[in-house]
PDB file of C-alpha atoms in Angstrom:
ATOM      1  CA  UNK N   3       0.000   0.000   0.000  1.00  0.00           C
ATOM      2  CA  UNK N   4       1.200   3.524  -0.785  1.00  0.00           C
ATOM      3  CA  UNK N   5       2.287   5.624   2.171  1.00  0.00           C
ATOM      4  CA  UNK N   6       0.287   8.536   0.770  1.00  0.00           C
ATOM      5  CA  UNK N   7      -3.101   6.944   0.052  1.00  0.00           C
ATOM      6  CA  UNK N   8      -5.829   9.505   0.724  1.00  0.00           C
ATOM      7  CA  UNK N   9      -7.889   8.844   3.873  1.00  0.00           C
ATOM      8  CA  UNK N  10      -6.586   5.298   4.263  1.00  0.00           C
ATOM      9  CA  UNK N  11      -4.802   4.054   7.391  1.00  0.00           C
ATOM     10  CA  UNK N  12      -1.240   2.817   7.106  1.00  0.00           C
ATOM     11  CA  UNK N  13      -0.374  -0.810   7.629  1.00  0.00           C
ATOM     12  CA  UNK N  14       0.619  -1.540  11.266  1.00  0.00           C
ATOM     13  CA  UNK N  15       4.326  -1.897  10.456  1.00  0.00           C
ATOM     14  CA  UNK N  16       4.420   1.289   8.383  1.00  0.00           C
ATOM     15  CA  UNK N  17       2.524   3.136  11.094  1.00  0.00           C
ATOM     16  CA  UNK N  18       5.080   2.135  13.715  1.00  0.00           C
ATOM     17  CA  UNK N  19       8.016   3.151  11.513  1.00  0.00           C
ATOM     18  CA  UNK N  20       6.524   6.543  10.712  1.00  0.00           C
ATOM     19  CA  UNK N  21       5.711   7.147  14.390  1.00  0.00           C
ATOM     20  CA  UNK N  22       9.277   6.316  15.410  1.00  0.00           C
ATOM     21  CA  UNK N  23      10.602   8.569  12.627  1.00  0.00           C
ATOM     22  CA  UNK N  24       8.616  11.448  14.102  1.00  0.00           C
ATOM     23  CA  UNK N  25      11.046  11.427  17.041  1.00  0.00           C
ATOM     24  CA  UNK N  26      14.166  10.097  15.315  1.00  0.00           C
ATOM     25  CA  UNK N  27      14.345  12.782  12.613  1.00  0.00           C
ATOM     26  CA  UNK N  28      14.520  15.803  14.988  1.00  0.00           C
ATOM     27  CA  UNK N  29      17.064  13.984  17.178  1.00  0.00           C
ATOM     28  CA  UNK N  30      19.126  13.134  14.090  1.00  0.00           C
ATOM     29  CA  UNK N  31      19.086  16.787  13.003  1.00  0.00           C
ATOM     30  CA  UNK N  32      20.155  17.811  16.512  1.00  0.00           C
ATOM     31  CA  UNK N  33      23.019  15.313  16.399  1.00  0.00           C
ATOM     32  CA  UNK N  34      24.167  16.579  12.996  1.00  0.00           C
ATOM     33  CA  UNK N  35      24.221  20.182  14.206  1.00  0.00           C
ATOM     34  CA  UNK N  36      26.027  19.162  17.411  1.00  0.00           C
ATOM     35  CA  UNK N  37      28.617  16.690  16.169  1.00  0.00           C
ATOM     36  CA  UNK N  38      29.395  17.496  12.513  1.00  0.00           C
ATOM     37  CA  UNK N  39      31.785  20.497  12.561  1.00  0.00           C
ATOM     38  CA  UNK N  40      31.135  21.870   9.065  1.00  0.00           C
ATOM     39  CA  UNK N  41      27.326  22.107   9.420  1.00  0.00           C
ATOM     40  CA  UNK N  42      27.169  25.068  11.835  1.00  0.00           C
ATOM     41  CA  UNK N  43      29.496  25.513  14.866  1.00  0.00           C
ATOM     42  CA  UNK N  44      29.803  29.338  14.854  1.00  0.00           C
ATOM     43  CA  UNK N  45      32.130  29.378  17.861  1.00  0.00           C
ATOM     44  CA  UNK N  46      35.493  27.916  18.841  1.00  0.00           C
ATOM     45  CA  UNK N  47      36.327  26.205  22.118  1.00  0.00           C
ATOM     46  CA  UNK N  48      39.827  27.222  23.148  1.00  0.00           C
ATOM     47  CA  UNK N  49      42.027  24.210  23.857  1.00  0.00           C
ATOM     48  CA  UNK N  50      45.344  26.121  24.031  1.00  0.00           C
ATOM     49  CA  UNK N  51      45.346  29.878  24.766  1.00  0.00           C
ATOM     50  CA  UNK N  52      48.764  30.500  23.204  1.00  0.00           C
ATOM     51  CA  UNK N  53      49.864  34.124  23.547  1.00  0.00           C
ATOM     52  CA  UNK N  54      46.337  35.562  23.745  1.00  0.00           C
ATOM     53  CA  UNK N  55      46.089  36.938  27.275  1.00  0.00           C
ATOM     54  CA  UNK N  56      42.330  36.747  27.724  1.00  0.00           C
ATOM     55  CA  UNK N  57      41.869  33.273  26.257  1.00  0.00           C
ATOM     56  CA  UNK N  58      41.306  30.489  28.774  1.00  0.00           C
ATOM     57  CA  UNK N  59      41.167  26.747  28.184  1.00  0.00           C
ATOM     58  CA  UNK N  60      37.549  25.697  27.585  1.00  0.00           C
ATOM     59  CA  UNK N  61      36.466  29.259  26.761  1.00  0.00           C
ATOM     60  CA  UNK N  62      33.983  29.754  23.902  1.00  0.00           C
ATOM     61  CA  UNK N  63      34.687  32.614  21.481  1.00  0.00           C
ATOM     62  CA  UNK N  64      33.195  33.629  18.146  1.00  0.00           C
ATOM     63  CA  UNK N  65      34.961  32.107  15.192  1.00  0.00           C
ATOM     64  CA  UNK N  66      35.743  35.569  13.755  1.00  0.00           C
ATOM     65  CA  UNK N  67      37.330  36.706  17.026  1.00  0.00           C
ATOM     66  CA  UNK N  68      39.392  33.514  17.274  1.00  0.00           C
ATOM     67  CA  UNK N  69      40.613  33.807  13.691  1.00  0.00           C
ATOM     68  CA  UNK N  70      41.531  37.477  14.225  1.00  0.00           C
ATOM     69  CA  UNK N  71      43.604  36.627  17.323  1.00  0.00           C
ATOM     70  CA  UNK N  72      45.154  33.701  15.472  1.00  0.00           C
ATOM     71  CA  UNK N  73      46.265  35.984  12.630  1.00  0.00           C
ATOM     72  CA  UNK N  74      47.674  38.555  15.080  1.00  0.00           C
ATOM     73  CA  UNK N  75      49.696  35.951  16.976  1.00  0.00           C
ATOM     74  CA  UNK N  76      50.940  34.363  13.752  1.00  0.00           C
ATOM     75  CA  UNK N  77      51.987  37.725  12.289  1.00  0.00           C
ATOM     76  CA  UNK N  78      53.819  38.669  15.505  1.00  0.00           C
ATOM     77  CA  UNK N  79      55.587  35.312  15.653  1.00  0.00           C
ATOM     78  CA  UNK N  80      54.041  34.485  19.015  1.00  0.00           C
ATOM     79  CA  UNK N  81      52.482  31.249  20.247  1.00  0.00           C
ATOM     80  CA  UNK N  82      49.251  30.761  18.358  1.00  0.00           C
ATOM     81  CA  UNK N  83      46.038  29.707  20.084  1.00  0.00           C
ATOM     82  CA  UNK N  84      44.380  26.423  19.264  1.00  0.00           C
ATOM     83  CA  UNK N  85      40.748  25.422  19.400  1.00  0.00           C
ATOM     84  CA  UNK N  86      38.026  23.154  18.090  1.00  0.00           C
ATOM     85  CA  UNK N  87      34.720  24.088  16.427  1.00  0.00           C
ATOM     86  CA  UNK N  88      31.889  24.420  18.942  1.00  0.00           C
ATOM     87  CA  UNK N  89      28.275  25.445  19.200  1.00  0.00           C
ATOM     88  CA  UNK N  90      27.064  28.244  21.514  1.00  0.00           C
ATOM     89  CA  UNK N  91      26.558  27.412  25.170  1.00  0.00           C
ATOM     90  CA  UNK N  92      22.782  27.644  24.716  1.00  0.00           C
ATOM     91  CA  UNK N  93      22.818  24.631  22.342  1.00  0.00           C
ATOM     92  CA  UNK N  94      24.204  21.656  24.303  1.00  0.00           C
ATOM     93  CA  UNK N  95      24.894  18.358  22.576  1.00  0.00           C
ATOM     94  CA  UNK N  96      22.438  15.452  23.009  1.00  0.00           C
ATOM     95  CA  UNK N  97      24.785  13.473  25.271  1.00  0.00           C
ATOM     96  CA  UNK N  98      25.077  16.476  27.610  1.00  0.00           C
ATOM     97  CA  UNK N  99      21.306  16.738  27.902  1.00  0.00           C
ATOM     98  CA  UNK N 100      20.984  12.992  28.525  1.00  0.00           C
ATOM     99  CA  UNK N 101      23.541  13.310  31.328  1.00  0.00           C
ATOM    100  CA  UNK N 102      21.602  16.273  32.727  1.00  0.00           C
ATOM    101  CA  UNK N 103      18.450  14.138  32.928  1.00  0.00           C
ATOM    102  CA  UNK N 104      20.217  12.120  35.613  1.00  0.00           C
ATOM    103  CA  UNK N 105      22.325  14.771  37.342  1.00  0.00           C
ATOM    104  CA  UNK N 106      19.449  17.254  37.662  1.00  0.00           C
ATOM    105  CA  UNK N 107      17.649  14.747  39.889  1.00  0.00           C
ATOM    106  CA  UNK N 108      20.723  13.779  41.910  1.00  0.00           C
ATOM    107  CA  UNK N 109      22.558  17.113  42.256  1.00  0.00           C
ATOM    108  CA  UNK N 110      21.714  18.992  45.424  1.00  0.00           C
ATOM    109  CA  UNK N 111      20.417  22.576  44.938  1.00  0.00           C
ATOM    110  CA  UNK N 112      23.062  25.290  45.357  1.00  0.00           C
ATOM    111  CA  UNK N 113      21.084  26.889  48.183  1.00  0.00           C
ATOM    112  CA  UNK N 114      19.268  25.204  51.042  1.00  0.00           C
ATOM    113  CA  UNK N 115      16.128  27.234  50.302  1.00  0.00           C
ATOM    114  CA  UNK N 116      15.924  25.940  46.727  1.00  0.00           C
ATOM    115  CA  UNK N 117      13.839  22.921  45.758  1.00  0.00           C
ATOM    116  CA  UNK N 118      15.004  19.674  44.215  1.00  0.00           C
ATOM    117  CA  UNK N 119      13.886  19.042  40.635  1.00  0.00           C
ATOM    118  CA  UNK N 120      11.329  16.405  41.603  1.00  0.00           C
ATOM    119  CA  UNK N 121       9.810  18.867  44.094  1.00  0.00           C
ATOM    120  CA  UNK N 122       9.578  21.515  41.375  1.00  0.00           C
ATOM    121  CA  UNK N 123       7.935  19.041  39.003  1.00  0.00           C
ATOM    122  CA  UNK N 124       5.377  18.050  41.633  1.00  0.00           C
ATOM    123  CA  UNK N 125       4.517  21.703  42.212  1.00  0.00           C
ATOM    124  CA  UNK N 126       3.917  22.189  38.470  1.00  0.00           C
ATOM    125  CA  UNK N 127       1.743  19.080  38.242  1.00  0.00           C
ATOM    126  CA  UNK N 128      -0.420  20.387  41.087  1.00  0.00           C
ATOM    127  CA  UNK N 129      -0.905  23.742  39.337  1.00  0.00           C
ATOM    128  CA  UNK N 130      -1.968  22.009  36.112  1.00  0.00           C
ATOM    129  CA  UNK N 131      -4.234  19.559  37.953  1.00  0.00           C
ATOM    130  CA  UNK N 132      -6.177  22.086  40.006  1.00  0.00           C
ATOM    131  CA  UNK N 133      -6.418  24.661  37.223  1.00  0.00           C
ATOM    132  CA  UNK N 134      -7.691  22.157  34.675  1.00  0.00           C
ATOM    133  CA  UNK N 135      -9.967  20.427  37.192  1.00  0.00           C
ATOM    134  CA  UNK N 136     -11.709  23.708  38.035  1.00  0.00           C
ATOM    135  CA  UNK N 137     -12.008  24.551  34.349  1.00  0.00           C
ATOM    136  CA  UNK N 138     -13.565  21.163  33.566  1.00  0.00           C
ATOM    137  CA  UNK N 139     -15.975  21.189  36.523  1.00  0.00           C
ATOM    138  CA  UNK N 140     -17.455  24.473  35.332  1.00  0.00           C
ATOM    139  CA  UNK N 141     -16.716  24.456  31.602  1.00  0.00           C
ATOM    140  CA  UNK N 142     -17.992  21.020  30.603  1.00  0.00           C
ATOM    141  CA  UNK N 143     -21.533  21.464  32.025  1.00  0.00           C
ATOM    142  CA  UNK N 144     -21.796  24.938  30.499  1.00  0.00           C
ATOM    143  CA  UNK N 145     -20.593  23.608  27.151  1.00  0.00           C
ATOM    144  CA  UNK N 146     -23.090  20.755  27.185  1.00  0.00           C
ATOM    145  CA  UNK N 147     -25.937  23.138  28.028  1.00  0.00           C
ATOM    146  CA  UNK N 148     -24.877  25.594  25.315  1.00  0.00           C
ATOM    147  CA  UNK N 149     -24.648  22.807  22.760  1.00  0.00           C
ATOM    148  CA  UNK N 150     -28.030  21.323  23.723  1.00  0.00           C
ATOM    149  CA  UNK N 151     -30.251  24.344  24.293  1.00  0.00           C
ATOM    150  CA  UNK N 152     -30.288  27.431  22.085  1.00  0.00           C
ATOM    151  CA  UNK N 153     -31.254  29.561  25.102  1.00  0.00           C
ATOM    152  CA  UNK N 154     -27.982  28.770  26.918  1.00  0.00           C
ATOM    153  CA  UNK N 155     -26.027  29.090  23.686  1.00  0.00           C
ATOM    154  CA  UNK N 156     -27.283  32.656  23.209  1.00  0.00           C
ATOM    155  CA  UNK N 157     -26.742  33.397  26.899  1.00  0.00           C
ATOM    156  CA  UNK N 158     -23.158  32.097  27.262  1.00  0.00           C
ATOM    157  CA  UNK N 159     -21.382  32.036  23.933  1.00  0.00           C
ATOM    158  CA  UNK N 160     -21.345  35.699  22.800  1.00  0.00           C
ATOM    159  CA  UNK N 161     -19.435  36.801  25.903  1.00  0.00           C
ATOM    160  CA  UNK N 162     -17.208  33.714  25.863  1.00  0.00           C
ATOM    161  CA  UNK N 163     -16.378  34.327  22.186  1.00  0.00           C
ATOM    162  CA  UNK N 164     -15.249  37.812  23.195  1.00  0.00           C
ATOM    163  CA  UNK N 165     -13.354  36.736  26.299  1.00  0.00           C
ATOM    164  CA  UNK N 166     -11.409  33.889  24.661  1.00  0.00           C
ATOM    165  CA  UNK N 167      -9.403  36.401  22.623  1.00  0.00           C
ATOM    166  CA  UNK N 168      -8.033  38.042  25.758  1.00  0.00           C
ATOM    167  CA  UNK N 169      -4.581  36.617  26.581  1.00  0.00           C
ATOM    168  CA  UNK N 170      -4.564  34.796  29.915  1.00  0.00           C
ATOM    169  CA  UNK N 171      -1.187  36.265  31.034  1.00  0.00           C
ATOM    170  CA  UNK N 172      -2.749  39.753  30.864  1.00  0.00           C
ATOM    171  CA  UNK N 173      -4.692  38.853  34.003  1.00  0.00           C
ATOM    172  CA  UNK N 174      -1.519  38.017  35.940  1.00  0.00           C
ATOM    173  CA  UNK N 175      -1.277  41.260  37.895  1.00  0.00           C
ATOM    174  CA  UNK N 176      -4.987  41.165  38.714  1.00  0.00           C
ATOM    175  CA  UNK N 177      -4.753  37.532  39.819  1.00  0.00           C
ATOM    176  CA  UNK N 178      -1.866  38.369  42.163  1.00  0.00           C
ATOM    177  CA  UNK N 179      -3.744  41.364  43.598  1.00  0.00           C
ATOM    178  CA  UNK N 180      -6.819  39.247  44.352  1.00  0.00           C
ATOM    179  CA  UNK N 181      -5.354  35.814  45.142  1.00  0.00           C
ATOM    180  CA  UNK N 182      -1.896  36.549  46.539  1.00  0.00           C
ATOM    181  CA  UNK N 183       1.556  35.610  45.305  1.00  0.00           C
ATOM    182  CA  UNK N 184       1.643  31.854  45.760  1.00  0.00           C
ATOM    183  CA  UNK N 185      -0.105  29.034  43.878  1.00  0.00           C
ATOM    184  CA  UNK N 186      -3.619  30.495  43.566  1.00  0.00           C
ATOM    185  CA  UNK N 187      -2.866  33.061  40.797  1.00  0.00           C
ATOM    186  CA  UNK N 188      -0.988  30.412  38.809  1.00  0.00           C
ATOM    187  CA  UNK N 189      -3.986  28.088  38.996  1.00  0.00           C
ATOM    188  CA  UNK N 190      -6.174  31.014  37.936  1.00  0.00           C
ATOM    189  CA  UNK N 191      -4.098  31.584  34.778  1.00  0.00           C
ATOM    190  CA  UNK N 192      -4.408  27.902  33.833  1.00  0.00           C
ATOM    191  CA  UNK N 193      -8.157  28.195  34.428  1.00  0.00           C
ATOM    192  CA  UNK N 194      -8.526  31.348  32.314  1.00  0.00           C
ATOM    193  CA  UNK N 195      -6.384  29.881  29.544  1.00  0.00           C
ATOM    194  CA  UNK N 196      -8.516  26.747  29.181  1.00  0.00           C
ATOM    195  CA  UNK N 197     -12.023  27.490  30.461  1.00  0.00           C
ATOM    196  CA  UNK N 198     -13.361  29.671  27.658  1.00  0.00           C
ATOM    197  CA  UNK N 199     -11.956  27.455  24.921  1.00  0.00           C
ATOM    198  CA  UNK N 200     -13.335  24.422  26.724  1.00  0.00           C
ATOM    199  CA  UNK N 201     -16.903  25.748  26.815  1.00  0.00           C
ATOM    200  CA  UNK N 202     -16.893  26.439  23.067  1.00  0.00           C
ATOM    201  CA  UNK N 203     -15.270  23.138  22.104  1.00  0.00           C
ATOM    202  CA  UNK N 204     -17.642  21.097  24.270  1.00  0.00           C
ATOM    203  CA  UNK N 205     -20.627  23.015  22.901  1.00  0.00           C
ATOM    204  CA  UNK N 206     -19.504  22.309  19.331  1.00  0.00           C
ATOM    205  CA  UNK N 207     -18.991  18.619  20.133  1.00  0.00           C
ATOM    206  CA  UNK N 208     -22.488  18.436  21.649  1.00  0.00           C
ATOM    207  CA  UNK N 209     -24.045  19.923  18.509  1.00  0.00           C
ATOM    208  CA  UNK N 210     -22.465  17.161  16.405  1.00  0.00           C
ATOM    209  CA  UNK N 211     -24.553  14.471  18.099  1.00  0.00           C
ATOM    210  CA  UNK N 212     -26.457  12.391  15.547  1.00  0.00           C
ATOM    211  CA  UNK N 213     -29.911  14.063  15.150  1.00  0.00           C
ATOM    212  CA  UNK N 214     -31.461  10.631  14.611  1.00  0.00           C
ATOM    213  CA  UNK N 215     -30.793   9.816  18.266  1.00  0.00           C
ATOM    214  CA  UNK N 216     -32.628  12.942  19.398  1.00  0.00           C
ATOM    215  CA  UNK N 217     -35.525  12.249  17.042  1.00  0.00           C
ATOM    216  CA  UNK N 218     -35.795   8.684  18.362  1.00  0.00           C
ATOM    217  CA  UNK N 219     -35.914   9.969  21.940  1.00  0.00           C
ATOM    218  CA  UNK N 220     -38.622  12.480  21.107  1.00  0.00           C
ATOM    219  CA  UNK N 221     -40.624   9.806  19.302  1.00  0.00           C
ATOM    220  CA  UNK N 222     -40.469   7.614  22.389  1.00  0.00           C
ATOM    221  CA  UNK N 223     -41.719  10.491  24.555  1.00  0.00           C
ATOM    222  CA  UNK N 224     -38.525  11.450  26.390  1.00  0.00           C
ATOM    223  CA  UNK N 225     -38.747  14.725  28.307  1.00  0.00           C
ATOM    224  CA  UNK N 226     -35.973  17.345  28.374  1.00  0.00           C
ATOM    225  CA  UNK N 227     -34.276  15.837  31.415  1.00  0.00           C
ATOM    226  CA  UNK N 228     -34.252  12.346  29.915  1.00  0.00           C
ATOM    227  CA  UNK N 229     -33.029  13.703  26.565  1.00  0.00           C
ATOM    228  CA  UNK N 230     -30.075  15.403  28.266  1.00  0.00           C
ATOM    229  CA  UNK N 231     -29.006  12.642  30.645  1.00  0.00           C
ATOM    230  CA  UNK N 232     -29.951   9.513  28.666  1.00  0.00           C
ATOM    231  CA  UNK N 233     -29.281  10.562  25.080  1.00  0.00           C
ATOM    232  CA  UNK N 234     -27.068  13.650  24.819  1.00  0.00           C
ATOM    233  CA  UNK N 235     -24.506  12.876  27.517  1.00  0.00           C
ATOM    234  CA  UNK N 236     -24.019   9.166  26.645  1.00  0.00           C
ATOM    235  CA  UNK N 237     -23.912  10.076  22.951  1.00  0.00           C
ATOM    236  CA  UNK N 238     -21.150  12.680  23.256  1.00  0.00           C
ATOM    237  CA  UNK N 239     -19.124  10.987  25.999  1.00  0.00           C
ATOM    238  CA  UNK N 240     -16.415   9.454  23.750  1.00  0.00           C
ATOM    239  CA  UNK N 241     -15.849  12.721  21.878  1.00  0.00           C
ATOM    240  CA  UNK N 242     -16.016  14.658  25.138  1.00  0.00           C
ATOM    241  CA  UNK N 243     -13.274  12.454  26.558  1.00  0.00           C
ATOM    242  CA  UNK N 244     -11.109  13.087  23.489  1.00  0.00           C
ATOM    243  CA  UNK N 245     -11.690  16.846  23.700  1.00  0.00           C
ATOM    244  CA  UNK N 246     -10.639  16.802  27.356  1.00  0.00           C
ATOM    245  CA  UNK N 247      -7.383  15.084  26.426  1.00  0.00           C
ATOM    246  CA  UNK N 248      -6.627  17.758  23.849  1.00  0.00           C
ATOM    247  CA  UNK N 249      -7.535  20.600  26.198  1.00  0.00           C
ATOM    248  CA  UNK N 250      -5.289  19.182  28.912  1.00  0.00           C
ATOM    249  CA  UNK N 251      -2.388  19.588  26.490  1.00  0.00           C
ATOM    250  CA  UNK N 252      -3.532  23.175  25.978  1.00  0.00           C
ATOM    251  CA  UNK N 253      -3.340  23.731  29.738  1.00  0.00           C
ATOM    252  CA  UNK N 254       0.301  22.567  29.775  1.00  0.00           C
ATOM    253  CA  UNK N 255       1.224  25.302  27.287  1.00  0.00           C
ATOM    254  CA  UNK N 256       0.217  27.952  29.842  1.00  0.00           C
ATOM    255  CA  UNK N 257       2.337  26.432  32.614  1.00  0.00           C
ATOM    256  CA  UNK N 258       5.525  28.452  32.115  1.00  0.00           C
ATOM    257  CA  UNK N 259       3.686  31.767  31.909  1.00  0.00           C
ATOM    258  CA  UNK N 260       1.514  30.899  34.919  1.00  0.00           C
ATOM    259  CA  UNK N 261       4.475  29.990  37.114  1.00  0.00           C
ATOM    260  CA  UNK N 262       6.225  33.306  36.413  1.00  0.00           C
ATOM    261  CA  UNK N 263       3.355  35.106  38.160  1.00  0.00           C
ATOM    262  CA  UNK N 264       3.816  35.936  41.820  1.00  0.00           C
ATOM    263  CA  UNK N 265       6.601  33.905  43.383  1.00  0.00           C
ATOM    264  CA  UNK N 266       8.493  31.918  40.767  1.00  0.00           C
ATOM    265  CA  UNK N 267       7.974  28.212  41.408  1.00  0.00           C
ATOM    266  CA  UNK N 268       7.749  24.780  39.877  1.00  0.00           C
ATOM    267  CA  UNK N 269       9.635  23.635  36.818  1.00  0.00           C
ATOM    268  CA  UNK N 270       9.696  27.248  35.572  1.00  0.00           C
ATOM    269  CA  UNK N 271      11.713  28.266  38.620  1.00  0.00           C
ATOM    270  CA  UNK N 272      14.159  25.424  37.917  1.00  0.00           C
ATOM    271  CA  UNK N 273      14.546  26.485  34.266  1.00  0.00           C
ATOM    272  CA  UNK N 274      15.171  30.153  35.103  1.00  0.00           C
ATOM    273  CA  UNK N 275      17.664  29.262  37.837  1.00  0.00           C
ATOM    274  CA  UNK N 276      19.623  26.930  35.572  1.00  0.00           C
ATOM    275  CA  UNK N 277      19.645  29.537  32.786  1.00  0.00           C
ATOM    276  CA  UNK N 278      21.018  32.050  35.285  1.00  0.00           C
ATOM    277  CA  UNK N 279      23.863  29.651  36.080  1.00  0.00           C
ATOM    278  CA  UNK N 280      24.306  29.011  32.302  1.00  0.00           C
ATOM    279  CA  UNK N 281      23.521  25.313  32.777  1.00  0.00           C
ATOM    280  CA  UNK N 282      21.676  25.066  29.471  1.00  0.00           C
ATOM    281  CA  UNK N 283      21.951  21.291  29.421  1.00  0.00           C
ATOM    282  CA  UNK N 284      19.696  21.307  32.503  1.00  0.00           C
ATOM    283  CA  UNK N 285      17.385  23.821  30.802  1.00  0.00           C
ATOM    284  CA  UNK N 286      16.961  21.514  27.799  1.00  0.00           C
ATOM    285  CA  UNK N 287      16.479  18.521  30.095  1.00  0.00           C
ATOM    286  CA  UNK N 288      13.752  20.319  32.067  1.00  0.00           C
ATOM    287  CA  UNK N 289      11.935  21.431  28.902  1.00  0.00           C
ATOM    288  CA  UNK N 290      12.012  17.875  27.588  1.00  0.00           C
ATOM    289  CA  UNK N 291      10.748  16.588  30.934  1.00  0.00           C
ATOM    290  CA  UNK N 292       7.644  18.740  30.495  1.00  0.00           C
ATOM    291  CA  UNK N 293       7.101  17.251  27.042  1.00  0.00           C
ATOM    292  CA  UNK N 294       7.723  13.679  28.201  1.00  0.00           C
ATOM    293  CA  UNK N 295       5.431  14.093  31.189  1.00  0.00           C
ATOM    294  CA  UNK N 296       2.663  15.608  29.075  1.00  0.00           C
ATOM    295  CA  UNK N 297       2.992  12.947  26.381  1.00  0.00           C
ATOM    296  CA  UNK N 298       2.982  10.149  28.963  1.00  0.00           C
ATOM    297  CA  UNK N 299      -0.213  11.482  30.544  1.00  0.00           C
ATOM    298  CA  UNK N 300      -1.829  11.802  27.111  1.00  0.00           C
ATOM    299  CA  UNK N 301      -0.875   8.227  26.151  1.00  0.00           C
ATOM    300  CA  UNK N 302      -2.274   6.924  29.433  1.00  0.00           C
ATOM    301  CA  UNK N 303      -5.529   8.804  28.855  1.00  0.00           C
ATOM    302  CA  UNK N 304      -5.675   7.462  25.295  1.00  0.00           C
ATOM    303  CA  UNK N 305      -5.188   3.932  26.631  1.00  0.00           C
ATOM    304  CA  UNK N 306      -8.002   4.414  29.156  1.00  0.00           C
ATOM    305  CA  UNK N 307     -10.164   5.862  26.397  1.00  0.00           C
ATOM    306  CA  UNK N 308      -9.761   2.731  24.279  1.00  0.00           C
ATOM    307  CA  UNK N 309     -10.848   0.636  27.261  1.00  0.00           C
ATOM    308  CA  UNK N 310     -13.798   2.863  28.122  1.00  0.00           C
ATOM    309  CA  UNK N 311     -15.029   3.284  24.537  1.00  0.00           C
ATOM    310  CA  UNK N 312     -13.885   0.185  22.594  1.00  0.00           C
ATOM    311  CA  UNK N 313     -16.349   0.874  19.786  1.00  0.00           C
ATOM    312  CA  UNK N 314     -14.644   4.153  18.887  1.00  0.00           C
ATOM    313  CA  UNK N 315     -11.926   4.404  16.249  1.00  0.00           C
ATOM    314  CA  UNK N 316      -8.428   4.774  17.695  1.00  0.00           C
ATOM    315  CA  UNK N 317      -7.365   8.412  18.087  1.00  0.00           C
TER     316      UNK N 317
END
C-alpha cells in the first residue's frame, strides 16, 4: 500500500516506523548540528590559549574573534592559540542533555532554600491539575448546556467568544492582587487559559450528536431531562473524553507563563535558575521533561479511552 493513500490508514508496520521517525528525525538533526563540525558551529572552544592573554582553556569565542587573534599571533611570531569548532553554550549536545536528565535529579540545589527538581515538578503538576480540574468542573456542564439548548447558547457564547481572545497572562497582575503571590494566581491563569476554549469546544462537540438519536428519543416520549441525561450525555461521551485530552495539552502550554506570576515556582523556577547559572543542558532537560510528562499522561488517557469506549476508532 502507498504511504500517501488519501484517507486510508497505514499498515501496522508502516505506522510504527513513521511514528518512530517522528522522534528520530529531529534527534538526528540535533546530532548533525552538534557533532558534525562543518554544518554550523559558529564558535570555537579554546584548547590552548597561546599568547592571547584573555583566552582560557575551555572558553567559547566567536569564530571571527578567534581567527583574528590567530592571525595577530601568527603575524607577531608568538604562540598561536588552538581550538576546536563548537556550538554556543545555549545549544548543548544530546549526550550532555541525557547526562543532565540524571544529574538534575541527583545534584543537590546550590542553596538550602531551593527545591530539588522532583519537588519543582510536583509543584507544576499540582498547578496544572487544580487549574484544569476547576475549568472542567465548570466548563464542561456549560458547554453541554450551550450545545443542547439554544437559550444557553445565546446566553453564554457571545461573551465567551469575546473573552477567549483576551490573553490569559494579561490577568496576571490582577490575579496576584486578588489571590496573593503563591499558587492560587498560577492556577487562575491555567483556568482562564482553558475554560473559555473548553466551553466552546464542548458546545460544538455536543451539537455534532447524531440528530437521529434525538428524534428517536422524542418519538419515544422522552422529556428534556431524559433527553439530556440519557441521550445527549451518553452520545457525546467518547468525543467529550477526546476533547478533554486535547484541552489538557492546551493547559500545559500555559504552565511556564503561569508559574512566572507571583513567586516563581515549579519547573519554571528550575529552568530560570539553571539559565542564570548558564547550565543550558539542565534547561533543555527540564523542557524535555515537560514534554515527556505531558505525552505520557496523554498516552495513558488514550489507553483508558480505548478501554472505556472500545467501539470508537483509535485516536
